[in-house]
């Protein structure tokens, strides 16, 4: 289970925008949303590969803890990346982005990479927020933008990985102090040789995912 | 359609149910066949567990009979069995993840009860996982967190066993309270908060009796260690090299304080009791308050305290008012052990022993003492030192001898009053009160300054002749104290520090007021070592101190001491072009945020920006910054002074939004110089517009369809922010860019207009260019004049520049633009129109001129017509009128100009009404073009803004014209000189 870096992410946004589903979709594809089941999870980890480096992503969903100021505050500070999620079928979730962003900027380190995500892109017919609006919000606030669907998995992979790429880039540019774990980045333990076999939760999923889901039905 | 759809759904559900119950059985079969985990069946097992989870969630959402099967077969037993086989991290992680998902997604209470009803979940919680594996740790703590989110008064019984006194979820979680991984610590805090939130008395009693002391004492120790580390960090800092680490530590400490606050505001009475007791006696008093005695060392900690206050601001702890003498008694009895001591056992052990009170032995003393003393030597005599000797004496004795005599008590009172109160745990202050009352009663006398060394010290520190390192902390502290909702106003009253929301007051703390005023005086001095942040806080406090609901109660003596004037030598760049921009920019970017959360103020004040410290939190470096600073100081002092005098601000900002011409305003452009042009924007759009130049603004208008001679503003921008450049290969065109200045330090100035203006010929183009360029200079000069008047700067011989010598009275009626906003657009009543400008009873600009001419003008007292009153737009315009007119008279290159423009303004209304034929294309006709093309060209530069007195012969000139062609002669000379070729009417002209 060796990795070059570990990046900690948080997912923020209004309730019901599909944060935990996105997380699960990314970390464990075997939970395909079948039978209209919406399944989510509050924590997940997965290995990805950037630039031939193994990078572990640890993603923490902050849902349900908003009532405690101390908790949100600390979460923001300890993360290197944040996915700011809204629901394209509910305008109010888009309208609340500003205050989420303000919170994030206030508490996080200035280097935190924030990706804006318009989720539920599969529900085109019920769309309430145009894609251009998301784009222009992102442009205005210097975020990366993407529309995803936790249900169909569209762009989910990209959202997480692109965020990681940007963090990685910032590390290369020396913007992140990787020795300071308070930034949400950790350097991996010394690489034990040949440990790669059993480990890769991520790589495993890809292969098994489709087959398994069909089995269980 | 609805019922049918439901039916369809139902069928589907029934179908899936069949499949599910089949696969359930299959999975059960798999589990029974594979009770031992091997390399071969590992994946199969993991997959099976996952599928079961999915089915259970489906069951929760659709058909609960799935749960019956699950229960019946005791599926959790299999889980546990698998876990206990040391089956390796892969299976462990998968299982934990599955459990996470399961509990996260179950939404029905009954389903939850099913899952929790056997004690299996608790068995999983206490299972000894390999916590050295960070992934297992993360999944495990997330699992606990997910469970804690499901806690409520009903479900708590599944976790807390009253009979066995077991609460694994909680006790297992808090073992990780100081885990090196921050996310784990955060999760632990979340879990504890979720537990405390559940209003279940037996459970809370258990928490208090069996776990609170060990947990809180360890927590307090943990926090205290951080504080000491932080302090060391400050002490050992050289050249600000520790800033990065320091800011992490501060953030961490703030997290702790927020956490404490979150616990306190859950408002669980008896938990708070234990917590505040620990905080008070093991952290705040020994570490923070006592350390205050050694002035120097305390600084870091002191402002820690100040940090604390805003944090715990909301701590509504009214509960504690019920606390009685008895508590106090207990407290003072305990005072002998007010030390910052490391708990003797580890938390884990304490929990096991379930000791009610862990023995606290003074095994070592990693407390302030050590640090403090060496500090003292290091720093030597600080101004506070002598004062503190006495205090220290008593202090030491109280600690060393451990008597709780009267003196100590008073000491405590004072300390608490000065310091603790700001710790803002009102429990603390509540205790103070009683404490104090008691001691006051005992001593039977008022507490005089004599025995208020702490208060003295606080005041002393406000004195910052040398630097404001300490003063800033003290101000933070005082500010926080007065803003803390948990503070008893009565307590504040005792030190005459009014709460910020205090209704009425008749007197104020003169000592403090005088010291604050001194700060403002220092700040205004050339070499004042006052940082802007300090000054701003000082001003805030002073306002708070002396202004009550009904107005300012400041004594005249004090008011007189307030220095508003700033030595003009401080404005280093005052002669330069950039000064105006700086001036306005500084005005926009006032206010300091999050001051007390910034680690950088912990280090001694520095001057260099190379540290990366905010401008407001350090001293200026170089002339530009010194100028910026002087400007800011001026703004703050001015605002303070106005506030204390209950006078409104009439001069600042120099440009007020509401005074400006805005898009869609409708202007009376009769008599105005207009130049027709084609505006080509960057994206290729083309529009026909008339360019008009006002005092401060240039605008692009299009004719108003409703009223001849009027125009609707399509764009307006400030001349001062405009850049005009010629176009290389087109002599008829100009590139014009207008930037909107950045409104906050984070945003960049962005162009609100970026376009090429194409005029009908190169002459028109040159005219426009000149007019804009002149307009820009004029606008900037105007503002500079006003700044000079405000700042009491020596004014360059500017009479002819601004034309104040001119008899402006005659000008006042000739306003370059008269405009109505949209709302007034329909009113044709001339009286209304007049009324807008009717308030021009005082000559605008005159006052300013006066200011300038006075040797020592007080900016405050000078009436400022440009921005006062409702008719401010009118005023504004009139200023221009008066000022702009002069140049034409005195310095315009071509002396002929003034005649040109002179139309008879008085006549206009009549003519307008007479000629009005709305159906005609408005205003396009260059009526007079034949008469004086050359002239107009030559003179036009200033013509728009200048409205010279009516000259008989010019009236003449005009009156002959109208008959020639145009519907109105309000398409005046200006119109003509700017009329564009593109207009159809052009042909007539020829």
PDB file of N, CA, C and O in Angstrom, chain B residues 799-858:
ATOM      1  N   UNK B 799      -5.644  79.282  -8.191  1.00  0.00           N
ATOM      2  CA  UNK B 799      -6.824  80.067  -8.488  1.00  0.00           C
ATOM      3  C   UNK B 799      -7.241  79.947  -9.923  1.00  0.00           C
ATOM      4  O   UNK B 799      -8.398  79.704 -10.230  1.00  0.00           O
ATOM      5  N   UNK B 800      -6.272  80.072 -10.746  1.00  0.00           N
ATOM      6  CA  UNK B 800      -6.710  80.067 -12.139  1.00  0.00           C
ATOM      7  C   UNK B 800      -7.037  78.660 -12.599  1.00  0.00           C
ATOM      8  O   UNK B 800      -7.825  78.459 -13.492  1.00  0.00           O
ATOM      9  N   UNK B 801      -6.449  77.705 -11.927  1.00  0.00           N
ATOM     10  CA  UNK B 801      -6.777  76.343 -12.306  1.00  0.00           C
ATOM     11  C   UNK B 801      -8.237  76.057 -12.063  1.00  0.00           C
ATOM     12  O   UNK B 801      -8.960  75.591 -12.907  1.00  0.00           O
ATOM     13  N   UNK B 802      -8.608  76.346 -10.872  1.00  0.00           N
ATOM     14  CA  UNK B 802      -9.962  75.970 -10.528  1.00  0.00           C
ATOM     15  C   UNK B 802     -10.960  77.087 -10.763  1.00  0.00           C
ATOM     16  O   UNK B 802     -12.140  76.865 -10.785  1.00  0.00           O
ATOM     17  N   UNK B 803     -10.429  78.238 -10.878  1.00  0.00           N
ATOM     18  CA  UNK B 803     -11.333  79.322 -11.184  1.00  0.00           C
ATOM     19  C   UNK B 803     -12.235  79.711 -10.033  1.00  0.00           C
ATOM     20  O   UNK B 803     -13.370  80.103 -10.225  1.00  0.00           O
ATOM     21  N   UNK B 804     -11.705  79.615  -8.869  1.00  0.00           N
ATOM     22  CA  UNK B 804     -12.570  79.972  -7.769  1.00  0.00           C
ATOM     23  C   UNK B 804     -12.784  81.463  -7.685  1.00  0.00           C
ATOM     24  O   UNK B 804     -13.685  81.945  -7.063  1.00  0.00           O
ATOM     25  N   UNK B 805     -11.851  82.129  -8.287  1.00  0.00           N
ATOM     26  CA  UNK B 805     -11.990  83.565  -8.244  1.00  0.00           C
ATOM     27  C   UNK B 805     -13.185  84.047  -9.056  1.00  0.00           C
ATOM     28  O   UNK B 805     -13.691  85.125  -8.863  1.00  0.00           O
ATOM     29  N   UNK B 806     -13.601  83.211  -9.888  1.00  0.00           N
ATOM     30  CA  UNK B 806     -14.690  83.589 -10.760  1.00  0.00           C
ATOM     31  C   UNK B 806     -15.966  83.811  -9.971  1.00  0.00           C
ATOM     32  O   UNK B 806     -16.194  83.209  -8.946  1.00  0.00           O
ATOM     33  N   UNK B 807     -16.724  84.665 -10.511  1.00  0.00           N
ATOM     34  CA  UNK B 807     -17.988  84.864  -9.833  1.00  0.00           C
ATOM     35  C   UNK B 807     -18.912  83.696 -10.146  1.00  0.00           C
ATOM     36  O   UNK B 807     -19.624  83.671 -11.119  1.00  0.00           O
ATOM     37  N   UNK B 808     -18.846  82.791  -9.290  1.00  0.00           N
ATOM     38  CA  UNK B 808     -19.558  81.560  -9.565  1.00  0.00           C
ATOM     39  C   UNK B 808     -21.059  81.712  -9.428  1.00  0.00           C
ATOM     40  O   UNK B 808     -21.818  80.907  -9.926  1.00  0.00           O
ATOM     41  N   UNK B 809     -21.433  82.723  -8.726  1.00  0.00           N
ATOM     42  CA  UNK B 809     -22.865  82.866  -8.482  1.00  0.00           C
ATOM     43  C   UNK B 809     -23.638  82.900  -9.785  1.00  0.00           C
ATOM     44  O   UNK B 809     -24.686  82.282  -9.928  1.00  0.00           O
ATOM     45  N   UNK B 810     -23.075  83.580 -10.718  1.00  0.00           N
ATOM     46  CA  UNK B 810     -23.805  83.698 -11.966  1.00  0.00           C
ATOM     47  C   UNK B 810     -23.848  82.377 -12.706  1.00  0.00           C
ATOM     48  O   UNK B 810     -24.662  82.151 -13.574  1.00  0.00           O
ATOM     49  N   UNK B 811     -22.963  81.514 -12.332  1.00  0.00           N
ATOM     50  CA  UNK B 811     -22.861  80.249 -13.028  1.00  0.00           C
ATOM     51  C   UNK B 811     -23.908  79.255 -12.598  1.00  0.00           C
ATOM     52  O   UNK B 811     -24.267  78.351 -13.307  1.00  0.00           O
ATOM     53  N   UNK B 812     -24.302  79.445 -11.394  1.00  0.00           N
ATOM     54  CA  UNK B 812     -24.985  78.325 -10.778  1.00  0.00           C
ATOM     55  C   UNK B 812     -26.202  77.865 -11.563  1.00  0.00           C
ATOM     56  O   UNK B 812     -26.626  76.735 -11.454  1.00  0.00           O
ATOM     57  N   UNK B 813     -26.729  78.726 -12.339  1.00  0.00           N
ATOM     58  CA  UNK B 813     -27.913  78.262 -13.065  1.00  0.00           C
ATOM     59  C   UNK B 813     -27.542  77.553 -14.355  1.00  0.00           C
ATOM     60  O   UNK B 813     -28.368  76.948 -14.987  1.00  0.00           O
ATOM     61  N   UNK B 814     -26.314  77.693 -14.746  1.00  0.00           N
ATOM     62  CA  UNK B 814     -25.942  77.072 -16.007  1.00  0.00           C
ATOM     63  C   UNK B 814     -25.319  75.729 -15.746  1.00  0.00           C
ATOM     64  O   UNK B 814     -24.118  75.590 -15.738  1.00  0.00           O
ATOM     65  N   UNK B 815     -26.116  74.825 -15.515  1.00  0.00           N
ATOM     66  CA  UNK B 815     -25.535  73.537 -15.233  1.00  0.00           C
ATOM     67  C   UNK B 815     -25.320  72.820 -16.547  1.00  0.00           C
ATOM     68  O   UNK B 815     -26.167  72.856 -17.413  1.00  0.00           O
ATOM     69  N   UNK B 816     -24.206  72.210 -16.618  1.00  0.00           N
ATOM     70  CA  UNK B 816     -23.907  71.538 -17.878  1.00  0.00           C
ATOM     71  C   UNK B 816     -24.940  70.453 -18.199  1.00  0.00           C
ATOM     72  O   UNK B 816     -25.440  70.398 -19.299  1.00  0.00           O
ATOM     73  N   UNK B 817     -25.194  69.664 -17.262  1.00  0.00           N
ATOM     74  CA  UNK B 817     -26.194  68.619 -17.507  1.00  0.00           C
ATOM     75  C   UNK B 817     -27.304  68.786 -16.506  1.00  0.00           C
ATOM     76  O   UNK B 817     -27.066  69.010 -15.340  1.00  0.00           O
ATOM     77  N   UNK B 818     -28.458  68.637 -16.994  1.00  0.00           N
ATOM     78  CA  UNK B 818     -29.536  68.503 -16.014  1.00  0.00           C
ATOM     79  C   UNK B 818     -30.115  67.163 -16.286  1.00  0.00           C
ATOM     80  O   UNK B 818     -30.492  66.882 -17.420  1.00  0.00           O
ATOM     81  N   UNK B 819     -30.182  66.407 -15.320  1.00  0.00           N
ATOM     82  CA  UNK B 819     -30.732  65.095 -15.646  1.00  0.00           C
ATOM     83  C   UNK B 819     -31.695  64.600 -14.610  1.00  0.00           C
ATOM     84  O   UNK B 819     -31.661  64.966 -13.451  1.00  0.00           O
ATOM     85  N   UNK B 820     -32.516  63.813 -15.113  1.00  0.00           N
ATOM     86  CA  UNK B 820     -33.509  63.179 -14.263  1.00  0.00           C
ATOM     87  C   UNK B 820     -33.183  61.712 -14.256  1.00  0.00           C
ATOM     88  O   UNK B 820     -32.700  61.182 -15.244  1.00  0.00           O
ATOM     89  N   UNK B 821     -33.464  61.104 -13.195  1.00  0.00           N
ATOM     90  CA  UNK B 821     -33.321  59.663 -13.278  1.00  0.00           C
ATOM     91  C   UNK B 821     -34.605  59.086 -13.839  1.00  0.00           C
ATOM     92  O   UNK B 821     -35.579  59.776 -14.068  1.00  0.00           O
ATOM     93  N   UNK B 822     -34.551  57.823 -14.030  1.00  0.00           N
ATOM     94  CA  UNK B 822     -35.661  57.155 -14.672  1.00  0.00           C
ATOM     95  C   UNK B 822     -36.999  57.492 -14.026  1.00  0.00           C
ATOM     96  O   UNK B 822     -37.986  57.735 -14.677  1.00  0.00           O
ATOM     97  N   UNK B 823     -36.964  57.505 -12.741  1.00  0.00           N
ATOM     98  CA  UNK B 823     -38.217  57.672 -12.026  1.00  0.00           C
ATOM     99  C   UNK B 823     -38.869  59.001 -12.348  1.00  0.00           C
ATOM    100  O   UNK B 823     -40.091  59.116 -12.398  1.00  0.00           O
ATOM    101  N   UNK B 824     -38.048  59.968 -12.582  1.00  0.00           N
ATOM    102  CA  UNK B 824     -38.611  61.298 -12.787  1.00  0.00           C
ATOM    103  C   UNK B 824     -38.829  61.585 -14.254  1.00  0.00           C
ATOM    104  O   UNK B 824     -39.187  62.675 -14.636  1.00  0.00           O
ATOM    105  N   UNK B 825     -38.615  60.617 -15.015  1.00  0.00           N
ATOM    106  CA  UNK B 825     -38.561  60.860 -16.434  1.00  0.00           C
ATOM    107  C   UNK B 825     -39.826  61.460 -17.004  1.00  0.00           C
ATOM    108  O   UNK B 825     -39.816  62.270 -17.908  1.00  0.00           O
ATOM    109  N   UNK B 826     -40.920  61.064 -16.456  1.00  0.00           N
ATOM    110  CA  UNK B 826     -42.180  61.487 -17.048  1.00  0.00           C
ATOM    111  C   UNK B 826     -42.625  62.873 -16.637  1.00  0.00           C
ATOM    112  O   UNK B 826     -43.527  63.422 -17.219  1.00  0.00           O
ATOM    113  N   UNK B 827     -42.036  63.360 -15.642  1.00  0.00           N
ATOM    114  CA  UNK B 827     -42.552  64.638 -15.185  1.00  0.00           C
ATOM    115  C   UNK B 827     -42.057  65.757 -16.095  1.00  0.00           C
ATOM    116  O   UNK B 827     -40.870  65.972 -16.273  1.00  0.00           O
ATOM    117  N   UNK B 828     -42.984  66.403 -16.661  1.00  0.00           N
ATOM    118  CA  UNK B 828     -42.619  67.487 -17.561  1.00  0.00           C
ATOM    119  C   UNK B 828     -42.692  68.827 -16.875  1.00  0.00           C
ATOM    120  O   UNK B 828     -42.382  69.848 -17.459  1.00  0.00           O
ATOM    121  N   UNK B 829     -43.158  68.764 -15.696  1.00  0.00           N
ATOM    122  CA  UNK B 829     -43.373  70.003 -14.989  1.00  0.00           C
ATOM    123  C   UNK B 829     -42.042  70.729 -14.800  1.00  0.00           C
ATOM    124  O   UNK B 829     -41.129  70.233 -14.164  1.00  0.00           O
ATOM    125  N   UNK B 830     -41.962  71.895 -15.363  1.00  0.00           N
ATOM    126  CA  UNK B 830     -40.709  72.648 -15.267  1.00  0.00           C
ATOM    127  C   UNK B 830     -40.346  72.969 -13.821  1.00  0.00           C
ATOM    128  O   UNK B 830     -39.172  73.076 -13.496  1.00  0.00           O
ATOM    129  N   UNK B 831     -41.324  73.072 -12.993  1.00  0.00           N
ATOM    130  CA  UNK B 831     -40.998  73.413 -11.615  1.00  0.00           C
ATOM    131  C   UNK B 831     -40.257  72.272 -10.953  1.00  0.00           C
ATOM    132  O   UNK B 831     -39.367  72.484 -10.155  1.00  0.00           O
ATOM    133  N   UNK B 832     -40.668  71.104 -11.330  1.00  0.00           N
ATOM    134  CA  UNK B 832     -39.959  69.964 -10.784  1.00  0.00           C
ATOM    135  C   UNK B 832     -38.512  70.027 -11.219  1.00  0.00           C
ATOM    136  O   UNK B 832     -37.590  69.881 -10.448  1.00  0.00           O
ATOM    137  N   UNK B 833     -38.412  70.325 -12.463  1.00  0.00           N
ATOM    138  CA  UNK B 833     -37.073  70.380 -13.014  1.00  0.00           C
ATOM    139  C   UNK B 833     -36.239  71.415 -12.271  1.00  0.00           C
ATOM    140  O   UNK B 833     -35.104  71.179 -11.906  1.00  0.00           O
ATOM    141  N   UNK B 834     -36.856  72.488 -12.040  1.00  0.00           N
ATOM    142  CA  UNK B 834     -36.129  73.535 -11.365  1.00  0.00           C
ATOM    143  C   UNK B 834     -35.780  73.104  -9.939  1.00  0.00           C
ATOM    144  O   UNK B 834     -34.703  73.353  -9.457  1.00  0.00           O
ATOM    145  N   UNK B 835     -36.727  72.466  -9.352  1.00  0.00           N
ATOM    146  CA  UNK B 835     -36.526  72.157  -7.942  1.00  0.00           C
ATOM    147  C   UNK B 835     -35.298  71.280  -7.733  1.00  0.00           C
ATOM    148  O   UNK B 835     -34.666  71.319  -6.706  1.00  0.00           O
ATOM    149  N   UNK B 836     -35.003  70.522  -8.726  1.00  0.00           N
ATOM    150  CA  UNK B 836     -33.828  69.682  -8.586  1.00  0.00           C
ATOM    151  C   UNK B 836     -32.603  70.536  -8.335  1.00  0.00           C
ATOM    152  O   UNK B 836     -31.704  70.183  -7.599  1.00  0.00           O
ATOM    153  N   UNK B 837     -32.621  71.636  -8.962  1.00  0.00           N
ATOM    154  CA  UNK B 837     -31.428  72.477  -8.845  1.00  0.00           C
ATOM    155  C   UNK B 837     -31.648  73.666  -7.946  1.00  0.00           C
ATOM    156  O   UNK B 837     -30.788  74.500  -7.770  1.00  0.00           O
ATOM    157  N   UNK B 838     -32.811  73.702  -7.422  1.00  0.00           N
ATOM    158  CA  UNK B 838     -33.191  74.893  -6.681  1.00  0.00           C
ATOM    159  C   UNK B 838     -32.315  75.110  -5.455  1.00  0.00           C
ATOM    160  O   UNK B 838     -32.152  76.214  -4.990  1.00  0.00           O
ATOM    161  N   UNK B 839     -31.763  74.034  -4.991  1.00  0.00           N
ATOM    162  CA  UNK B 839     -31.014  74.163  -3.752  1.00  0.00           C
ATOM    163  C   UNK B 839     -29.658  74.824  -3.947  1.00  0.00           C
ATOM    164  O   UNK B 839     -28.866  74.911  -3.028  1.00  0.00           O
ATOM    165  N   UNK B 840     -29.415  75.261  -5.102  1.00  0.00           N
ATOM    166  CA  UNK B 840     -28.121  75.886  -5.354  1.00  0.00           C
ATOM    167  C   UNK B 840     -28.105  77.289  -4.817  1.00  0.00           C
ATOM    168  O   UNK B 840     -27.904  78.243  -5.539  1.00  0.00           O
ATOM    169  N   UNK B 841     -28.327  77.364  -3.561  1.00  0.00           N
ATOM    170  CA  UNK B 841     -28.350  78.714  -3.022  1.00  0.00           C
ATOM    171  C   UNK B 841     -26.949  79.141  -2.610  1.00  0.00           C
ATOM    172  O   UNK B 841     -26.622  80.287  -2.510  1.00  0.00           O
ATOM    173  N   UNK B 842     -26.162  78.136  -2.369  1.00  0.00           N
ATOM    174  CA  UNK B 842     -24.795  78.449  -2.022  1.00  0.00           C
ATOM    175  C   UNK B 842     -23.959  78.096  -3.236  1.00  0.00           C
ATOM    176  O   UNK B 842     -24.234  77.123  -3.934  1.00  0.00           O
ATOM    177  N   UNK B 843     -22.952  78.844  -3.421  1.00  0.00           N
ATOM    178  CA  UNK B 843     -22.173  78.536  -4.602  1.00  0.00           C
ATOM    179  C   UNK B 843     -21.316  77.308  -4.342  1.00  0.00           C
ATOM    180  O   UNK B 843     -20.497  77.306  -3.438  1.00  0.00           O
ATOM    181  N   UNK B 844     -21.527  76.326  -5.091  1.00  0.00           N
ATOM    182  CA  UNK B 844     -20.712  75.128  -4.912  1.00  0.00           C
ATOM    183  C   UNK B 844     -19.291  75.460  -5.289  1.00  0.00           C
ATOM    184  O   UNK B 844     -19.058  76.274  -6.163  1.00  0.00           O
ATOM    185  N   UNK B 845     -18.419  74.815  -4.672  1.00  0.00           N
ATOM    186  CA  UNK B 845     -17.036  75.109  -5.000  1.00  0.00           C
ATOM    187  C   UNK B 845     -16.551  76.302  -4.222  1.00  0.00           C
ATOM    188  O   UNK B 845     -15.388  76.408  -3.879  1.00  0.00           O
ATOM    189  N   UNK B 846     -17.460  77.146  -3.926  1.00  0.00           N
ATOM    190  CA  UNK B 846     -17.081  78.328  -3.190  1.00  0.00           C
ATOM    191  C   UNK B 846     -16.559  77.936  -1.824  1.00  0.00           C
ATOM    192  O   UNK B 846     -15.514  78.392  -1.380  1.00  0.00           O
ATOM    193  N   UNK B 847     -17.297  77.065  -1.237  1.00  0.00           N
ATOM    194  CA  UNK B 847     -16.911  76.638   0.090  1.00  0.00           C
ATOM    195  C   UNK B 847     -15.531  75.999   0.061  1.00  0.00           C
ATOM    196  O   UNK B 847     -14.681  76.280   0.889  1.00  0.00           O
ATOM    197  N   UNK B 848     -15.361  75.172  -0.909  1.00  0.00           N
ATOM    198  CA  UNK B 848     -14.078  74.515  -1.011  1.00  0.00           C
ATOM    199  C   UNK B 848     -12.994  75.547  -1.222  1.00  0.00           C
ATOM    200  O   UNK B 848     -11.933  75.519  -0.625  1.00  0.00           O
ATOM    201  N   UNK B 849     -13.352  76.479  -2.065  1.00  0.00           N
ATOM    202  CA  UNK B 849     -12.380  77.524  -2.328  1.00  0.00           C
ATOM    203  C   UNK B 849     -12.030  78.235  -1.045  1.00  0.00           C
ATOM    204  O   UNK B 849     -10.871  78.517  -0.752  1.00  0.00           O
ATOM    205  N   UNK B 850     -13.052  78.467  -0.297  1.00  0.00           N
ATOM    206  CA  UNK B 850     -12.827  79.125   0.973  1.00  0.00           C
ATOM    207  C   UNK B 850     -11.871  78.334   1.834  1.00  0.00           C
ATOM    208  O   UNK B 850     -10.934  78.848   2.394  1.00  0.00           O
ATOM    209  N   UNK B 851     -12.179  77.081   1.883  1.00  0.00           N
ATOM    210  CA  UNK B 851     -11.314  76.200   2.654  1.00  0.00           C
ATOM    211  C   UNK B 851      -9.887  76.402   2.250  1.00  0.00           C
ATOM    212  O   UNK B 851      -9.001  76.512   3.077  1.00  0.00           O
ATOM    213  N   UNK B 852      -9.739  76.387   1.006  1.00  0.00           N
ATOM    214  CA  UNK B 852      -8.382  76.451   0.505  1.00  0.00           C
ATOM    215  C   UNK B 852      -7.732  77.759   0.879  1.00  0.00           C
ATOM    216  O   UNK B 852      -6.558  77.828   1.212  1.00  0.00           O
ATOM    217  N   UNK B 853      -8.532  78.771   0.836  1.00  0.00           N
ATOM    218  CA  UNK B 853      -7.941  80.060   1.100  1.00  0.00           C
ATOM    219  C   UNK B 853      -7.688  80.309   2.570  1.00  0.00           C
ATOM    220  O   UNK B 853      -6.826  81.091   2.939  1.00  0.00           O
ATOM    221  N   UNK B 854      -8.448  79.658   3.363  1.00  0.00           N
ATOM    222  CA  UNK B 854      -8.213  79.852   4.786  1.00  0.00           C
ATOM    223  C   UNK B 854      -6.867  79.260   5.142  1.00  0.00           C
ATOM    224  O   UNK B 854      -6.488  78.223   4.654  1.00  0.00           O
ATOM    225  N   UNK B 855      -6.221  79.934   6.047  1.00  0.00           N
ATOM    226  CA  UNK B 855      -4.919  79.406   6.466  1.00  0.00           C
ATOM    227  C   UNK B 855      -5.051  78.065   7.173  1.00  0.00           C
ATOM    228  O   UNK B 855      -4.321  77.142   6.884  1.00  0.00           O
ATOM    229  N   UNK B 856      -5.989  77.985   8.066  1.00  0.00           N
ATOM    230  CA  UNK B 856      -6.115  76.753   8.808  1.00  0.00           C
ATOM    231  C   UNK B 856      -7.534  76.223   8.781  1.00  0.00           C
ATOM    232  O   UNK B 856      -8.242  76.233   9.764  1.00  0.00           O
ATOM    233  N   UNK B 857      -7.905  75.784   7.692  1.00  0.00           N
ATOM    234  CA  UNK B 857      -9.307  75.408   7.591  1.00  0.00           C
ATOM    235  C   UNK B 857      -9.565  74.125   8.369  1.00  0.00           C
ATOM    236  O   UNK B 857      -8.718  73.239   8.408  1.00  0.00           O
ATOM    237  N   UNK B 858     -10.666  74.066   8.952  1.00  0.00           N
ATOM    238  CA  UNK B 858     -11.039  72.784   9.530  1.00  0.00           C
ATOM    239  C   UNK B 858     -11.940  72.092   8.534  1.00  0.00           C
ATOM    240  O   UNK B 858     -13.012  72.577   8.227  1.00  0.00           O
TER     241      UNK B 858
END
